[in-house]
Amino acid sequence: MIVFNRATYNGNESKYVNEVLAGGHTHGDGVFTKRSQEFLEKRYGFLKTFLTTSCSDALELAALLCDLKPGDEVIVPSFTFVSTANAFLLRGAKLVFCDSMIDNPNMDVGHVAKLITPKTKVIAVMHYAGIGCDMDAIMKLAAENNLLVVEDAAQCMDAYYNGKALGSIGHMGAFSFHSTKNITTGEGGFISINDERFAKRAEIIREKGTNRASFFRGEVDKYGWVEMGSSFLPSDIIGAVLYGQLEQINQLQKRRMQIWNSYNNAFASFDQSEKIKRMHVPANAQHNAHMYYLLFQNLEQRSSYIQFMKENEVQCSFHYLSLHDSKFFKDQYNGVALPNSDRFSNTLVRLPLHNALTDANVQKVCELTVSFHQSI
Ligand SMILES: *Cc1c(COP(=O)(O)O)cnc(C)c1O
């Protein structure tokens, strides 16, 4: 079976974990957490980073930093993971769902502009497949309307928009190290802070609302409760796995990119008909080969492709189902149609893309997909 995803840990991950266990500082903010944060800040130009236990937690931390009041509105995409929406809902905000673009699952900025009201406080963007949303337009809209921008950059390690790292453009960003992502610690993530106003508070909220970090730096002579917070920091065991992964990032990315290019080249002839569409990468995106997806004409055709691949021992997977139409949210929704989000829900399929794939595996996926294309 060629599996859809498989995490690999072939570097110094276990060596570093053993060092942490032997050293006894297993709680958060140890040596490997700090090394990883420095690595991320330096490589990607974030003002500040803090490791978190997940991207969902990084988003919840971001939502706390936004200081939302009941009735405040947050614009979120419908085609996204539930965490983008949950983080703001947990703060009592009103979710305002935005549609995807026609040729790409990312938010349609023209639609965002129409959704802004005097109550809007935040635009939460999600960059699908490591391909950046139109951030120049989003940041302009945000500046004109005095809004904060939170980037759900869960899929965006090592991905850029016009040369800028995703997650470094909005006021803050949230990344994931879940085992399905390019760099992984099993569960894990971090928040990137790009605006000085939020750096200190992020550190405090992440440490249960205390100024513990300032205390350990010798800036205050005792530490205590200074604001509302939670516990979002991972143990240094996670930091150790992460640093072992980050050391290999160039190799891991190079291999992912090779696989991505093999798929994209094998399916180039699909462009001559409308039967199956290759994923679209805009000119301003330097993506990270997080994902390779194809778009089918309809749900039936997509289901038969997934079934065909399964019969041939290849796992392929569809993705998000529009949140506005979910079991949980449907009854609260105002009923405005979001046709592009629904179309991606019904027609998108992701192919296996991970570092445990062999060249023969990739070739098999390509050959099967090309033969399916010929059969329809
Ligand atoms: C993976 C993912 C998340 C959640 O990440 P966790 O680390 O599992 O919390 C959130 N948003 C998007 C877009 C994702 O792809």
PDB file of N, CA and C in Angstrom, residues 85-126:
ATOM      1  N   ALA A  85     -11.399  28.546  12.625  1.00  0.00           N
ATOM      2  CA  ALA A  85     -12.669  29.123  13.089  1.00  0.00           C
ATOM      3  C   ALA A  85     -12.850  28.970  14.600  1.00  0.00           C
ATOM      4  N   ASN A  86     -12.550  27.780  15.125  1.00  0.00           N
ATOM      5  CA  ASN A  86     -12.733  27.515  16.564  1.00  0.00           C
ATOM      6  C   ASN A  86     -12.016  28.542  17.444  1.00  0.00           C
ATOM      7  N   ALA A  87     -10.793  28.901  17.057  1.00  0.00           N
ATOM      8  CA  ALA A  87      -9.978  29.794  17.892  1.00  0.00           C
ATOM      9  C   ALA A  87     -10.728  31.081  18.204  1.00  0.00           C
ATOM     10  N   PHE A  88     -11.440  31.620  17.218  1.00  0.00           N
ATOM     11  CA  PHE A  88     -12.140  32.903  17.396  1.00  0.00           C
ATOM     12  C   PHE A  88     -13.515  32.705  18.032  1.00  0.00           C
ATOM     13  N   LEU A  89     -14.134  31.579  17.697  1.00  0.00           N
ATOM     14  CA  LEU A  89     -15.427  31.257  18.296  1.00  0.00           C
ATOM     15  C   LEU A  89     -15.278  31.101  19.817  1.00  0.00           C
ATOM     16  N   LEU A  90     -14.187  30.494  20.229  1.00  0.00           N
ATOM     17  CA  LEU A  90     -13.922  30.309  21.666  1.00  0.00           C
ATOM     18  C   LEU A  90     -13.790  31.647  22.403  1.00  0.00           C
ATOM     19  N   ARG A  91     -13.513  32.709  21.683  1.00  0.00           N
ATOM     20  CA  ARG A  91     -13.397  34.042  22.289  1.00  0.00           C
ATOM     21  C   ARG A  91     -14.717  34.812  22.185  1.00  0.00           C
ATOM     22  N   GLY A  92     -15.736  34.156  21.692  1.00  0.00           N
ATOM     23  CA  GLY A  92     -17.041  34.807  21.606  1.00  0.00           C
ATOM     24  C   GLY A  92     -17.230  35.655  20.364  1.00  0.00           C
ATOM     25  N   ALA A  93     -16.323  35.553  19.411  1.00  0.00           N
ATOM     26  CA  ALA A  93     -16.450  36.375  18.195  1.00  0.00           C
ATOM     27  C   ALA A  93     -17.512  35.804  17.267  1.00  0.00           C
ATOM     28  N   LYS A  94     -18.016  36.659  16.393  1.00  0.00           N
ATOM     29  CA  LYS A  94     -18.962  36.208  15.363  1.00  0.00           C
ATOM     30  C   LYS A  94     -18.163  35.859  14.099  1.00  0.00           C
ATOM     31  N   LEU A  95     -18.342  34.631  13.622  1.00  0.00           N
ATOM     32  CA  LEU A  95     -17.620  34.205  12.416  1.00  0.00           C
ATOM     33  C   LEU A  95     -18.344  34.683  11.175  1.00  0.00           C
ATOM     34  N   VAL A  96     -17.588  35.268  10.243  1.00  0.00           N
ATOM     35  CA  VAL A  96     -18.153  35.699   8.963  1.00  0.00           C
ATOM     36  C   VAL A  96     -17.387  34.935   7.884  1.00  0.00           C
ATOM     37  N   PHE A  97     -18.074  34.010   7.202  1.00  0.00           N
ATOM     38  CA  PHE A  97     -17.379  33.129   6.269  1.00  0.00           C
ATOM     39  C   PHE A  97     -17.205  33.748   4.884  1.00  0.00           C
ATOM     40  N   CYS A  98     -16.007  33.537   4.354  1.00  0.00           N
ATOM     41  CA  CYS A  98     -15.618  34.095   3.060  1.00  0.00           C
ATOM     42  C   CYS A  98     -15.445  32.953   2.061  1.00  0.00           C
ATOM     43  N   ASP A  99     -15.708  33.233   0.804  1.00  0.00           N
ATOM     44  CA  ASP A  99     -15.562  32.205  -0.235  1.00  0.00           C
ATOM     45  C   ASP A  99     -14.114  32.097  -0.706  1.00  0.00           C
ATOM     46  N   SER A 100     -13.820  30.984  -1.380  1.00  0.00           N
ATOM     47  CA  SER A 100     -12.519  30.788  -2.023  1.00  0.00           C
ATOM     48  C   SER A 100     -12.507  31.499  -3.367  1.00  0.00           C
ATOM     49  N   MET A 101     -11.318  31.589  -3.977  1.00  0.00           N
ATOM     50  CA  MET A 101     -11.225  32.123  -5.332  1.00  0.00           C
ATOM     51  C   MET A 101     -11.717  31.049  -6.308  1.00  0.00           C
ATOM     52  N   ILE A 102     -11.827  31.430  -7.578  1.00  0.00           N
ATOM     53  CA  ILE A 102     -12.312  30.471  -8.572  1.00  0.00           C
ATOM     54  C   ILE A 102     -11.282  29.387  -8.845  1.00  0.00           C
ATOM     55  N   ASP A 103     -10.017  29.785  -8.971  1.00  0.00           N
ATOM     56  CA  ASP A 103      -9.004  28.824  -9.431  1.00  0.00           C
ATOM     57  C   ASP A 103      -8.094  28.321  -8.324  1.00  0.00           C
ATOM     58  N   ASN A 104      -8.411  28.666  -7.071  1.00  0.00           N
ATOM     59  CA  ASN A 104      -7.503  28.370  -5.969  1.00  0.00           C
ATOM     60  C   ASN A 104      -8.322  28.415  -4.679  1.00  0.00           C
ATOM     61  N   PRO A 105      -8.118  27.467  -3.754  1.00  0.00           N
ATOM     62  CA  PRO A 105      -8.962  27.442  -2.550  1.00  0.00           C
ATOM     63  C   PRO A 105      -8.771  28.624  -1.600  1.00  0.00           C
ATOM     64  N   ASN A 106      -7.736  29.445  -1.801  1.00  0.00           N
ATOM     65  CA  ASN A 106      -7.507  30.578  -0.893  1.00  0.00           C
ATOM     66  C   ASN A 106      -8.647  31.594  -0.939  1.00  0.00           C
ATOM     67  N   MET A 107      -8.728  32.415   0.139  1.00  0.00           N
ATOM     68  CA  MET A 107      -9.787  33.432   0.248  1.00  0.00           C
ATOM     69  C   MET A 107      -9.796  34.392  -0.929  1.00  0.00           C
ATOM     70  N   ASP A 108     -10.997  34.727  -1.357  1.00  0.00           N
ATOM     71  CA  ASP A 108     -11.200  35.705  -2.415  1.00  0.00           C
ATOM     72  C   ASP A 108     -11.203  37.098  -1.769  1.00  0.00           C
ATOM     73  N   VAL A 109     -10.169  37.896  -2.058  1.00  0.00           N
ATOM     74  CA  VAL A 109     -10.025  39.183  -1.363  1.00  0.00           C
ATOM     75  C   VAL A 109     -11.160  40.146  -1.717  1.00  0.00           C
ATOM     76  N   GLY A 110     -11.677  40.023  -2.939  1.00  0.00           N
ATOM     77  CA  GLY A 110     -12.818  40.853  -3.329  1.00  0.00           C
ATOM     78  C   GLY A 110     -14.007  40.560  -2.415  1.00  0.00           C
ATOM     79  N   HIS A 111     -14.186  39.295  -2.055  1.00  0.00           N
ATOM     80  CA  HIS A 111     -15.283  38.915  -1.164  1.00  0.00           C
ATOM     81  C   HIS A 111     -14.999  39.404   0.263  1.00  0.00           C
ATOM     82  N   VAL A 112     -13.735  39.306   0.700  1.00  0.00           N
ATOM     83  CA  VAL A 112     -13.365  39.804   2.033  1.00  0.00           C
ATOM     84  C   VAL A 112     -13.782  41.269   2.150  1.00  0.00           C
ATOM     85  N   ALA A 113     -13.450  42.055   1.127  1.00  0.00           N
ATOM     86  CA  ALA A 113     -13.738  43.503   1.159  1.00  0.00           C
ATOM     87  C   ALA A 113     -15.227  43.755   1.380  1.00  0.00           C
ATOM     88  N   LYS A 114     -16.062  42.930   0.736  1.00  0.00           N
ATOM     89  CA  LYS A 114     -17.515  43.114   0.864  1.00  0.00           C
ATOM     90  C   LYS A 114     -18.037  42.718   2.243  1.00  0.00           C
ATOM     91  N   LEU A 115     -17.293  41.870   2.948  1.00  0.00           N
ATOM     92  CA  LEU A 115     -17.768  41.366   4.249  1.00  0.00           C
ATOM     93  C   LEU A 115     -17.393  42.284   5.417  1.00  0.00           C
ATOM     94  N   ILE A 116     -16.530  43.264   5.167  1.00  0.00           N
ATOM     95  CA  ILE A 116     -16.078  44.141   6.260  1.00  0.00           C
ATOM     96  C   ILE A 116     -17.208  45.068   6.708  1.00  0.00           C
ATOM     97  N   THR A 117     -17.433  45.120   8.029  1.00  0.00           N
ATOM     98  CA  THR A 117     -18.437  46.021   8.614  1.00  0.00           C
ATOM     99  C   THR A 117     -17.728  46.802   9.733  1.00  0.00           C
ATOM    100  N   PRO A 118     -18.422  47.770  10.360  1.00  0.00           N
ATOM    101  CA  PRO A 118     -17.782  48.480  11.480  1.00  0.00           C
ATOM    102  C   PRO A 118     -17.416  47.549  12.645  1.00  0.00           C
ATOM    103  N   LYS A 119     -18.019  46.344  12.687  1.00  0.00           N
ATOM    104  CA  LYS A 119     -17.728  45.418  13.797  1.00  0.00           C
ATOM    105  C   LYS A 119     -16.546  44.489  13.504  1.00  0.00           C
ATOM    106  N   THR A 120     -16.059  44.493  12.249  1.00  0.00           N
ATOM    107  CA  THR A 120     -14.961  43.589  11.902  1.00  0.00           C
ATOM    108  C   THR A 120     -13.691  43.987  12.647  1.00  0.00           C
ATOM    109  N   LYS A 121     -13.026  42.985  13.237  1.00  0.00           N
ATOM    110  CA  LYS A 121     -11.788  43.252  13.975  1.00  0.00           C
ATOM    111  C   LYS A 121     -10.591  42.523  13.374  1.00  0.00           C
ATOM    112  N   VAL A 122     -10.847  41.341  12.808  1.00  0.00           N
ATOM    113  CA  VAL A 122      -9.737  40.483  12.363  1.00  0.00           C
ATOM    114  C   VAL A 122     -10.068  39.845  11.019  1.00  0.00           C
ATOM    115  N   ILE A 123      -9.052  39.737  10.171  1.00  0.00           N
ATOM    116  CA  ILE A 123      -9.146  38.857   9.002  1.00  0.00           C
ATOM    117  C   ILE A 123      -8.210  37.689   9.293  1.00  0.00           C
ATOM    118  N   ALA A 124      -8.770  36.479   9.337  1.00  0.00           N
ATOM    119  CA  ALA A 124      -7.941  35.289   9.539  1.00  0.00           C
ATOM    120  C   ALA A 124      -7.790  34.615   8.186  1.00  0.00           C
ATOM    121  N   VAL A 125      -6.598  34.671   7.623  1.00  0.00           N
ATOM    122  CA  VAL A 125      -6.389  34.040   6.315  1.00  0.00           C
ATOM    123  C   VAL A 125      -5.829  32.644   6.535  1.00  0.00           C
ATOM    124  N   MET A 126      -6.069  31.754   5.608  1.00  0.00           N
ATOM    125  CA  MET A 126      -5.420  30.441   5.631  1.00  0.00           C
ATOM    126  C   MET A 126      -4.796  30.239   4.256  1.00  0.00           C
TER     127      MET A 126
END
